[in-house]
Short mmCIF file of C-alpha atoms and ligand atoms in Angstrom, two decimals:
data_model
loop_
_atom_site.label_atom_id
_atom_site.label_comp_id
_atom_site.label_asym_id
_atom_site.label_seq_id
_atom_site.Cartn_x
_atom_site.Cartn_y
_atom_site.Cartn_z
CA MET A 1 22.03 -23.50 -91.31
CA ASP A 2 25.14 -25.54 -90.63
CA LYS A 3 27.27 -26.74 -93.52
CA PHE A 4 29.90 -29.43 -93.91
CA ARG A 5 33.23 -28.74 -95.63
CA ILE A 6 34.82 -31.94 -96.91
CA ILE A 7 38.14 -32.29 -98.77
CA GLY A 8 38.68 -35.35 -100.94
CA PRO A 9 39.67 -37.81 -102.18
CA THR A 10 40.25 -39.87 -99.04
CA PRO A 11 40.11 -43.67 -98.91
CA LEU A 12 38.17 -44.14 -95.66
CA GLN A 13 39.89 -46.76 -93.50
CA GLY A 14 39.68 -48.10 -89.97
CA ASP A 15 37.05 -49.01 -87.39
CA VAL A 16 33.62 -47.49 -86.76
CA HIS A 17 30.87 -48.44 -84.30
CA THR A 18 27.20 -48.10 -85.26
CA SER A 19 24.77 -46.39 -82.89
CA GLY A 20 21.35 -47.71 -81.91
CA ALA A 21 18.81 -47.68 -84.74
CA LYS A 22 16.89 -44.38 -85.03
CA ASN A 23 13.96 -46.19 -86.69
CA SER A 24 13.77 -48.62 -83.80
CA ALA A 25 14.24 -46.00 -81.08
CA LEU A 26 11.27 -43.98 -82.37
CA PRO A 27 8.56 -46.69 -82.00
CA VAL A 28 10.28 -48.02 -78.86
CA LEU A 29 10.01 -44.59 -77.23
CA ALA A 30 6.35 -44.32 -78.27
CA ALA A 31 5.68 -47.77 -76.74
CA CYS A 32 6.67 -46.39 -73.31
CA LEU A 33 3.35 -44.49 -73.28
CA LEU A 34 1.55 -47.83 -72.95
CA THR A 35 2.45 -48.36 -69.29
CA SER A 36 2.33 -46.33 -66.08
CA GLU A 37 5.61 -47.95 -64.98
CA PRO A 38 9.16 -46.86 -65.90
CA VAL A 39 10.84 -48.28 -69.03
CA ILE A 40 14.65 -48.30 -69.24
CA LEU A 41 16.17 -48.05 -72.74
CA HIS A 42 19.79 -48.58 -73.82
CA ARG A 43 21.58 -47.36 -76.97
CA ILE A 44 19.03 -44.70 -77.89
CA PRO A 45 20.95 -42.54 -80.43
CA ARG A 46 21.41 -38.82 -79.70
CA VAL A 47 20.04 -37.50 -83.02
CA ARG A 48 17.60 -34.72 -83.83
CA ASP A 49 14.57 -36.98 -84.50
CA ILE A 50 14.99 -38.62 -81.09
CA GLY A 51 15.07 -35.19 -79.50
CA THR A 52 11.78 -34.41 -81.22
CA MET A 53 10.21 -37.66 -80.01
CA ARG A 54 11.42 -37.01 -76.44
CA ARG A 55 9.79 -33.55 -76.50
CA LEU A 56 6.59 -35.10 -77.82
CA LEU A 57 6.45 -37.74 -75.05
CA GLN A 58 7.09 -35.06 -72.43
CA HIS A 59 4.20 -33.09 -73.95
CA ASN A 60 2.04 -36.22 -73.47
CA GLY A 61 3.01 -36.48 -69.79
CA ALA A 62 6.15 -38.65 -69.77
CA ALA A 63 9.13 -37.89 -67.53
CA ILE A 64 12.40 -38.73 -69.29
CA THR A 65 15.66 -39.00 -67.32
CA GLU A 66 19.12 -39.88 -68.50
CA ARG A 67 21.52 -42.04 -66.45
CA ASP A 68 25.23 -41.33 -66.62
CA ASP A 69 25.69 -44.60 -68.55
CA GLY A 70 23.47 -43.06 -71.25
CA ALA A 71 20.41 -45.19 -70.54
CA LEU A 72 17.08 -43.38 -70.76
CA THR A 73 14.25 -43.94 -68.32
CA VAL A 74 10.79 -43.06 -69.69
CA HIS A 75 8.05 -42.90 -67.04
CA THR A 76 4.45 -41.94 -67.86
CA PRO A 77 2.41 -42.30 -64.66
CA GLU A 78 -0.49 -40.65 -66.47
CA VAL A 79 -1.09 -39.39 -70.02
CA THR A 80 -1.92 -35.75 -69.26
CA GLN A 81 -2.12 -34.45 -72.83
CA PRO A 82 -2.88 -37.09 -75.50
CA GLU A 83 -1.93 -35.00 -78.49
CA ALA A 84 0.86 -34.48 -81.04
CA PRO A 85 0.91 -30.79 -82.03
CA TYR A 86 1.63 -29.61 -85.57
CA ASP A 87 4.86 -27.80 -84.65
CA LEU A 88 6.37 -31.14 -83.60
CA VAL A 89 4.78 -33.37 -86.26
CA LYS A 90 5.74 -31.06 -89.16
CA THR A 91 9.42 -31.69 -88.38
CA MET A 92 9.07 -35.43 -88.03
CA ARG A 93 6.42 -37.60 -89.68
CA ALA A 94 7.18 -40.46 -87.30
CA SER A 95 5.36 -38.46 -84.61
CA SER A 96 2.28 -40.37 -85.83
CA LEU A 97 3.76 -43.31 -83.89
CA VAL A 98 2.17 -41.92 -80.71
CA LEU A 99 -1.32 -42.22 -82.20
CA GLY A 100 -1.78 -45.93 -81.43
CA PRO A 101 -0.28 -45.80 -77.93
CA LEU A 102 -2.29 -42.68 -76.93
CA VAL A 103 -5.58 -44.21 -78.15
CA ALA A 104 -4.83 -47.49 -76.38
CA ARG A 105 -3.66 -45.96 -73.09
CA ALA A 106 -5.78 -42.77 -72.80
CA GLY A 107 -8.79 -43.70 -74.93
CA ARG A 108 -8.32 -40.61 -77.07
CA ALA A 109 -5.75 -38.75 -79.18
CA ARG A 110 -5.39 -35.62 -81.27
CA VAL A 111 -2.50 -35.93 -83.69
CA SER A 112 -1.57 -33.48 -86.41
CA LEU A 113 -1.56 -34.89 -89.92
CA PRO A 114 2.11 -35.16 -90.96
CA GLY A 115 1.84 -33.22 -94.19
CA GLY A 116 4.28 -34.10 -96.93
CA CYS A 117 8.01 -34.24 -96.80
CA ALA A 118 10.79 -34.11 -99.36
CA ILE A 119 10.55 -37.76 -100.39
CA GLY A 120 6.79 -37.99 -100.82
CA ALA A 121 3.22 -37.45 -99.62
CA ARG A 122 3.68 -39.73 -96.59
CA PRO A 123 -0.05 -40.25 -95.83
CA ILE A 124 -1.19 -42.15 -92.74
CA GLY A 125 -4.51 -43.41 -94.07
CA MET A 126 -3.79 -47.00 -93.03
CA HIS A 127 -2.97 -45.93 -89.47
CA VAL A 128 -6.43 -44.30 -89.34
CA THR A 129 -8.46 -47.12 -90.94
CA GLY A 130 -6.69 -49.67 -88.75
CA LEU A 131 -7.63 -47.80 -85.57
CA GLU A 132 -11.20 -47.47 -86.87
CA GLN A 133 -11.38 -51.24 -87.29
CA LEU A 134 -10.06 -51.59 -83.74
CA GLY A 135 -13.11 -49.60 -82.59
CA ALA A 136 -11.83 -46.03 -82.39
CA ARG A 137 -13.95 -43.19 -83.77
CA MET A 138 -11.68 -41.24 -86.12
CA GLU A 139 -12.40 -37.72 -87.32
CA GLN A 140 -10.29 -35.23 -89.24
CA SER A 141 -10.54 -31.49 -88.80
CA HIS A 142 -8.24 -28.48 -89.02
CA GLY A 143 -5.30 -30.66 -90.05
CA TYR A 144 -5.66 -32.97 -87.08
CA ILE A 145 -6.80 -36.57 -86.63
CA GLU A 146 -9.06 -36.88 -83.56
CA ALA A 147 -9.56 -40.36 -82.16
CA THR A 148 -11.90 -41.41 -79.35
CA VAL A 149 -12.68 -44.86 -77.93
CA PRO A 150 -16.13 -45.33 -76.31
CA ASP A 151 -14.85 -47.92 -73.83
CA ARG A 152 -11.92 -50.12 -74.96
CA LEU A 153 -10.36 -51.06 -78.32
CA ARG A 154 -11.56 -54.43 -79.60
CA GLY A 155 -9.32 -56.88 -81.50
CA CYS A 156 -9.95 -57.31 -85.24
CA LEU A 157 -8.50 -58.73 -88.44
CA TYR A 158 -6.82 -55.88 -90.33
CA THR A 159 -5.15 -56.29 -93.73
CA PHE A 160 -2.85 -53.48 -94.86
CA ASP A 161 -3.52 -52.32 -98.45
CA ARG A 162 0.24 -51.94 -98.83
CA ILE A 163 3.15 -52.61 -96.51
CA THR A 164 3.79 -49.75 -94.08
CA VAL A 165 6.51 -49.82 -91.41
CA THR A 166 5.19 -47.24 -88.94
CA GLY A 167 1.62 -48.24 -89.82
CA THR A 168 2.42 -51.78 -88.64
CA GLU A 169 4.14 -50.44 -85.51
CA ASP A 170 1.31 -48.01 -84.70
CA LEU A 171 -1.43 -50.64 -84.93
CA LEU A 172 0.69 -53.24 -83.11
CA MET A 173 1.03 -50.81 -80.19
CA ALA A 174 -2.72 -50.16 -80.19
CA ALA A 175 -3.68 -53.84 -80.39
CA VAL A 176 -1.63 -54.98 -77.37
CA LEU A 177 -4.19 -53.34 -75.01
CA ALA A 178 -7.30 -54.15 -77.08
CA GLU A 179 -9.87 -56.69 -75.94
CA GLY A 180 -9.40 -60.06 -77.64
CA GLU A 181 -7.34 -61.09 -80.63
CA THR A 182 -5.99 -58.86 -83.40
CA ILE A 183 -4.46 -60.22 -86.59
CA LEU A 184 -2.42 -57.84 -88.78
CA GLU A 185 -2.11 -59.19 -92.33
CA ASN A 186 0.41 -57.89 -94.93
CA ALA A 187 2.39 -56.44 -92.02
CA ALA A 188 5.88 -54.94 -92.43
CA ARG A 189 8.75 -57.35 -91.68
CA GLU A 190 11.51 -54.80 -90.90
CA PRO A 191 13.93 -55.61 -88.01
CA GLU A 192 12.69 -52.41 -86.31
CA VAL A 193 9.16 -53.89 -86.17
CA VAL A 194 10.60 -56.99 -84.50
CA ASP A 195 12.52 -54.81 -82.04
CA VAL A 196 9.47 -52.89 -80.81
CA ALA A 197 7.53 -56.18 -80.59
CA GLU A 198 10.30 -57.61 -78.40
CA LEU A 199 10.03 -54.64 -76.03
CA LEU A 200 6.24 -54.98 -75.91
CA ILE A 201 6.56 -58.70 -75.07
CA LYS A 202 8.98 -57.80 -72.23
CA MET A 203 6.27 -55.36 -71.03
CA GLY A 204 3.75 -58.23 -70.88
CA ALA A 205 2.19 -58.09 -74.34
CA ARG A 206 1.21 -61.32 -76.11
CA ILE A 207 2.51 -61.15 -79.71
CA GLU A 208 3.35 -63.85 -82.26
CA GLY A 209 4.71 -63.51 -85.78
CA ALA A 210 6.55 -60.17 -85.57
CA GLY A 211 8.95 -60.15 -88.53
CA THR A 212 6.50 -62.09 -90.71
CA SER A 213 3.60 -60.76 -92.79
CA THR A 214 1.03 -61.97 -90.23
CA ILE A 215 1.22 -60.70 -86.65
CA ARG A 216 -1.16 -62.17 -84.07
CA ILE A 217 -1.81 -60.24 -80.83
CA GLN A 218 -3.84 -61.32 -77.78
CA GLY A 219 -4.83 -58.12 -75.95
CA VAL A 220 -4.03 -57.73 -72.23
CA ALA A 221 -5.47 -55.36 -69.62
CA ARG A 222 -2.23 -53.53 -68.88
CA LEU A 223 1.51 -53.55 -69.50
CA HIS A 224 4.33 -53.22 -66.95
CA GLY A 225 7.78 -51.62 -67.09
CA ALA A 226 10.76 -53.28 -68.76
CA GLU A 227 14.38 -52.77 -69.80
CA HIS A 228 15.50 -52.99 -73.43
CA THR A 229 18.54 -52.43 -75.66
CA ILE A 230 17.63 -51.40 -79.18
CA ILE A 231 19.15 -52.99 -82.28
CA PRO A 232 22.11 -51.50 -84.16
CA ASP A 233 21.33 -49.07 -86.97
CA ARG A 234 21.45 -51.15 -90.16
CA ILE A 235 21.12 -48.08 -92.40
CA GLU A 236 24.09 -46.41 -90.71
CA ALA A 237 26.05 -49.65 -91.16
CA GLY A 238 25.08 -49.76 -94.85
CA THR A 239 26.07 -46.12 -95.25
CA PHE A 240 29.59 -46.83 -93.97
CA ALA A 241 29.82 -49.96 -96.15
CA ALA A 242 28.95 -47.79 -99.17
CA ALA A 243 31.58 -45.27 -98.04
CA ALA A 244 34.27 -47.95 -98.07
CA ALA A 245 33.21 -49.16 -101.53
CA LEU A 246 33.02 -45.65 -103.00
CA THR A 247 36.26 -44.18 -101.61
CA GLY A 248 38.54 -47.18 -102.27
CA GLY A 249 38.60 -47.78 -98.53
CA ASP A 250 38.70 -50.59 -96.00
CA ILE A 251 36.34 -50.26 -93.02
CA ARG A 252 35.40 -52.54 -90.13
CA ILE A 253 31.88 -51.71 -88.96
CA HIS A 254 31.34 -52.93 -85.39
CA HIS A 255 28.08 -53.39 -83.42
CA CYS A 256 26.36 -54.59 -86.54
CA ARG A 257 23.72 -57.20 -87.42
CA PRO A 258 24.75 -58.08 -91.03
CA GLU A 259 21.63 -60.22 -91.47
CA HIS A 260 19.56 -57.00 -91.20
CA LEU A 261 20.94 -55.64 -94.48
CA SER A 262 21.62 -58.81 -96.47
CA ALA A 263 19.95 -57.67 -99.70
CA PHE A 264 22.14 -54.54 -99.77
CA LEU A 265 25.32 -56.50 -98.99
CA ALA A 266 24.49 -59.01 -101.73
CA LYS A 267 24.36 -56.15 -104.27
CA LEU A 268 27.71 -54.76 -103.03
CA ARG A 269 29.25 -58.23 -103.46
CA THR A 270 27.78 -58.49 -106.99
CA ALA A 271 29.47 -55.17 -107.76
CA GLY A 272 32.77 -56.75 -106.72
CA VAL A 273 33.14 -55.31 -103.22
CA ASP A 274 34.83 -57.58 -100.66
CA VAL A 275 32.22 -57.90 -97.85
CA ARG A 276 33.06 -60.17 -94.90
CA GLU A 277 30.79 -60.90 -91.96
CA GLU A 278 32.86 -61.49 -88.81
CA GLY A 279 30.21 -62.00 -86.09
CA SER A 280 28.88 -58.54 -85.23
CA THR A 281 31.54 -56.88 -87.39
CA LEU A 282 31.11 -56.14 -91.06
CA HIS A 283 34.48 -55.85 -92.87
CA VAL A 284 34.16 -54.03 -96.21
CA LYS A 285 37.09 -53.56 -98.62
CA ALA A 286 36.71 -51.67 -101.88
CA ALA A 287 36.95 -53.52 -105.18
CA ARG A 288 39.75 -52.71 -107.60
CA ARG A 289 37.12 -52.53 -110.32
CA LEU A 290 33.44 -51.85 -109.53
CA SER A 291 30.85 -53.55 -111.78
CA SER A 292 27.51 -51.90 -112.50
CA VAL A 293 24.50 -53.53 -110.78
CA ASP A 294 20.73 -53.00 -111.12
CA VAL A 295 18.61 -52.44 -107.98
CA ASP A 296 14.88 -52.25 -107.20
CA THR A 297 14.04 -50.99 -103.71
CA GLN A 298 11.61 -53.26 -101.84
CA GLU A 299 10.12 -53.71 -98.41
CA HIS A 300 12.27 -55.81 -96.04
CA PRO A 301 13.87 -58.28 -96.59
CA GLY A 302 14.33 -56.67 -100.03
CA PHE A 303 16.81 -53.87 -100.83
CA ALA A 304 16.10 -51.02 -98.37
CA THR A 305 14.92 -47.74 -99.86
CA ASP A 306 16.94 -45.99 -97.12
CA LEU A 307 20.14 -47.27 -98.77
CA GLN A 308 19.17 -46.38 -102.36
CA ALA A 309 20.89 -42.98 -102.44
CA GLN A 310 24.10 -44.33 -100.91
CA PHE A 311 24.22 -47.23 -103.39
CA MET A 312 23.64 -44.82 -106.27
CA ALA A 313 26.73 -42.85 -105.18
CA VAL A 314 28.74 -46.09 -105.35
CA MET A 315 27.39 -46.87 -108.85
CA THR A 316 28.77 -43.54 -110.17
CA GLN A 317 32.19 -45.29 -110.01
CA ALA A 318 31.03 -48.63 -111.50
CA GLU A 319 31.87 -49.67 -115.08
CA GLY A 320 28.82 -49.57 -117.33
CA ILE A 321 25.14 -48.74 -116.86
CA SER A 322 23.27 -49.30 -113.56
CA LEU A 323 19.47 -49.05 -113.27
CA ILE A 324 18.05 -48.07 -109.88
CA THR A 325 14.26 -48.25 -109.50
CA GLU A 326 12.64 -46.63 -106.43
CA ARG A 327 9.46 -48.54 -105.66
CA ILE A 328 8.64 -47.26 -102.17
CA PHE A 329 8.55 -43.46 -102.37
CA GLU A 330 7.45 -41.24 -105.23
CA ASN A 331 10.18 -38.62 -104.98
CA ARG A 332 13.38 -40.09 -103.65
CA PHE A 333 15.89 -38.98 -106.28
CA MET A 334 16.74 -35.49 -104.92
CA HIS A 335 20.38 -36.56 -104.56
CA VAL A 336 20.65 -37.12 -108.35
CA LEU A 337 21.08 -33.47 -109.36
CA GLU A 338 23.52 -32.86 -106.52
CA LEU A 339 25.63 -35.91 -107.48
CA ALA A 340 25.51 -34.64 -111.08
CA ARG A 341 27.01 -31.34 -109.91
CA MET A 342 29.94 -33.42 -108.65
CA GLY A 343 30.37 -35.02 -112.07
CA ALA A 344 28.12 -38.08 -111.94
CA ASN A 345 26.30 -39.11 -115.13
CA ILE A 346 22.74 -39.95 -114.00
CA ARG A 347 19.44 -39.65 -115.89
CA VAL A 348 16.03 -40.00 -114.25
CA GLU A 349 13.02 -41.43 -116.08
CA GLY A 350 10.02 -41.61 -113.74
CA GLN A 351 10.86 -43.96 -110.85
CA ARG A 352 14.05 -45.15 -112.54
CA ALA A 353 17.55 -43.64 -112.45
CA ILE A 354 20.13 -44.64 -115.10
CA ILE A 355 23.73 -44.27 -113.93
CA ALA A 356 26.63 -44.41 -116.42
CA GLY A 357 30.07 -44.92 -114.92
CA PRO A 358 32.76 -44.61 -113.99
CA ARG A 359 32.76 -40.82 -113.77
CA ARG A 360 35.42 -38.92 -111.83
CA LEU A 361 33.82 -36.90 -109.02
CA THR A 362 35.00 -33.38 -108.19
CA GLY A 363 34.12 -31.31 -105.15
CA ALA A 364 31.23 -28.85 -105.50
CA GLN A 365 28.69 -26.84 -103.51
CA VAL A 366 25.66 -29.06 -102.95
CA ILE A 367 22.48 -29.01 -100.86
CA ALA A 368 21.16 -31.80 -98.62
CA SER A 369 17.43 -32.46 -99.10
CA ASP A 370 16.52 -35.46 -96.97
CA LEU A 371 18.29 -37.67 -94.47
CA ARG A 372 19.57 -40.39 -96.76
CA ALA A 373 20.24 -38.14 -99.77
CA SER A 374 22.50 -36.11 -97.45
CA ALA A 375 24.38 -39.27 -96.50
CA SER A 376 25.04 -40.08 -100.15
CA LEU A 377 26.47 -36.58 -100.69
CA VAL A 378 28.75 -36.92 -97.65
CA ILE A 379 30.26 -40.21 -98.85
CA ALA A 380 30.54 -38.91 -102.44
CA ALA A 381 32.37 -35.82 -101.15
CA ASN A 382 34.98 -38.10 -99.57
CA ALA A 383 35.56 -39.71 -102.98
CA ALA A 384 35.59 -36.42 -104.91
CA GLU A 385 38.68 -34.44 -105.90
CA GLY A 386 38.83 -31.15 -104.01
CA GLU A 387 36.47 -29.27 -101.70
CA THR A 388 32.75 -29.97 -101.26
CA ILE A 389 30.45 -27.73 -99.24
CA ILE A 390 27.18 -29.42 -98.22
CA ASP A 391 24.45 -27.04 -97.06
CA ARG A 392 21.47 -27.81 -94.74
CA VAL A 393 23.24 -30.59 -92.85
CA TYR A 394 20.48 -30.53 -90.22
CA HIS A 395 18.96 -33.22 -92.46
CA ILE A 396 21.85 -35.54 -91.66
CA ASP A 397 21.78 -34.59 -87.98
CA ARG A 398 18.26 -36.09 -87.87
CA GLY A 399 19.53 -39.64 -88.15
CA TYR A 400 23.32 -39.98 -87.91
CA GLU A 401 24.89 -39.74 -84.45
CA LYS A 402 28.33 -38.02 -84.27
CA ILE A 403 28.76 -38.36 -88.04
CA GLU A 404 31.78 -36.00 -88.28
CA GLU A 405 33.56 -37.73 -85.39
CA LYS A 406 32.96 -41.18 -86.91
CA LEU A 407 34.12 -40.07 -90.37
CA ARG A 408 37.23 -38.33 -88.95
CA GLY A 409 38.01 -41.61 -87.19
CA LEU A 410 38.18 -43.13 -90.68
CA GLY A 411 40.51 -40.43 -91.99
CA ALA A 412 37.95 -38.07 -93.49
CA ARG A 413 38.85 -34.39 -93.77
CA ILE A 414 35.50 -32.97 -92.64
CA GLU A 415 34.57 -29.91 -90.62
CA ARG A 416 31.23 -28.37 -89.65
CA ILE A 417 30.75 -24.70 -90.53
CA GLU A 418 28.28 -23.44 -87.92
CA ALA A 419 25.61 -21.07 -89.19
CA LYS A 420 26.19 -17.49 -87.93
C1 EPZ B 1 9.58 -45.88 -92.39
O1 EPZ B 1 8.80 -44.79 -92.81
C2 EPZ B 1 10.95 -45.31 -92.06
N1 EPZ B 1 10.83 -44.35 -90.98
C3 EPZ B 1 11.54 -44.65 -93.30
O2 EPZ B 1 12.84 -44.20 -92.97
C4 EPZ B 1 11.64 -45.71 -94.41
O3 EPZ B 1 12.14 -45.11 -95.58
C5 EPZ B 1 10.25 -46.31 -94.67
O4 EPZ B 1 9.70 -46.84 -93.44
C6 EPZ B 1 10.29 -47.43 -95.71
O5 EPZ B 1 11.16 -48.43 -95.28
C7 EPZ B 1 10.67 -44.80 -89.71
O6 EPZ B 1 10.63 -45.99 -89.46
C8 EPZ B 1 10.56 -43.75 -88.64
P1 EPZ B 1 5.95 -46.56 -94.86
P2 EPZ B 1 7.20 -44.94 -92.96
O7 EPZ B 1 4.70 -46.25 -94.13
O8 EPZ B 1 6.67 -45.93 -92.01
C9 EPZ B 1 2.88 -45.34 -98.23
C10 EPZ B 1 14.59 -42.64 -92.82
O9 EPZ B 1 15.30 -42.18 -93.71
N2 EPZ B 1 1.86 -45.24 -97.17
O10 EPZ B 1 6.53 -47.94 -94.78
O11 EPZ B 1 6.64 -43.57 -92.94
C11 EPZ B 1 4.00 -44.30 -98.09
O12 EPZ B 1 3.61 -43.07 -98.67
C12 EPZ B 1 13.09 -42.78 -93.05
O13 EPZ B 1 15.01 -43.05 -91.71
C13 EPZ B 1 0.55 -44.99 -97.54
O14 EPZ B 1 0.24 -44.81 -98.72
O15 EPZ B 1 7.08 -45.53 -94.43
C14 EPZ B 1 5.15 -44.95 -98.82
O16 EPZ B 1 5.04 -44.71 -100.20
C15 EPZ B 1 12.67 -42.15 -94.36
N3 EPZ B 1 -0.42 -44.91 -96.57
C16 EPZ B 1 4.94 -46.45 -98.55
O17 EPZ B 1 3.58 -46.59 -98.11
C17 EPZ B 1 -0.13 -45.10 -95.24
O18 EPZ B 1 -1.05 -45.06 -94.40
C18 EPZ B 1 5.85 -47.01 -97.45
O19 EPZ B 1 5.75 -46.11 -96.38
C19 EPZ B 1 1.22 -45.36 -94.88
C20 EPZ B 1 2.20 -45.44 -95.86
#
């Protein structure tokens, strides 16, 4: 397994450009299954999870070609194999995003249950009950969900028990081809949900309310091809903003939609960080003195759980006690023990982490555990004195495009040690 070797401390300075959002590209790619016509997509990031989704779509019958300008064309004249096999799903839970499109387009689907992952159980019960209410017959056997539709999905009113991002996206993609009206209540409001809805509307779907808690869909008989550019990755932007704050740096983050991470930026400002929004550029300059700030992760537009680990790394340098409460996932503090190996003073009590700062960070050997925990270790390593070796960096390759190149562009001393 590849490792990163990072020498610190380095104040990260300069310009960086975000890539397209991984968590938008995944449902957007799945949405291509809904039409027999080609869909052209721009700014799809070249990261491991996207590679997995491309292999999955090809397994379903899609032809995917890449233009020399980097645009992807996804063309599924026919769904030849409406299934998501375990060996693909076990590496990426978001594979369940093909469930809705396969049921809607092919009238059947066989999708492996995702199983757990590092940050939690990650069930998909709401995806299943939602499809049932849309008229699909859902069975579970041998670790797979099997869905069949007698004739066509029928619109319904479905209220999510709790807010789920991919659950909202999955059912939205199923409902666009259902007969009649579907109303999704207590829907997720993330910008990535809005982005996939915008593609679906370009494909001929009739959707109102994406980005609010109530999404109203009038089903249509079929969808046509379209062209779409996905939104910038707000979590990548937030990760670089945290890097500037933590390393005493000064970074301009281009290709950004600051309004997509306003809760996170508000907390950075409260901590004393100088955060300026200059159109699609976010200019972040470290504070001379960081103040401790409390955070509760929430569904959008609240503080994003995907930025919790990165913000915790920043709070290791803040004066006083910070309380970080993780309300979305049951096990999203794996970065705590690794940050502690670097000198951080963090105690975990249930879903709450108590950070006492400032504590000087020193380089250490640490292990990445999930995508965003890895990111927090990478930025901490740039603030730490000496050498840090981060193992299992395939976690970070899942969601950060050209991360070494982008960090080197900001002055980081980082190299990848390829596994033998
Ligand atoms: C999406 O995951 C993101 N992934 C995650 O980003 C992100 O952390 C998460 O939303 C929360 O914002 C993608 O968009 C591909 P959920 P998702 O369903 O949809 C529970 C990253 O780092 N739940 O909103 O899987 C669930 O267990 C990844 O890029 C049920 O109980 O998350 C969790 O506790 C990590 N039953 C909570 O809801 C269900 O049927 C929110 O999960 C579905 C979810």
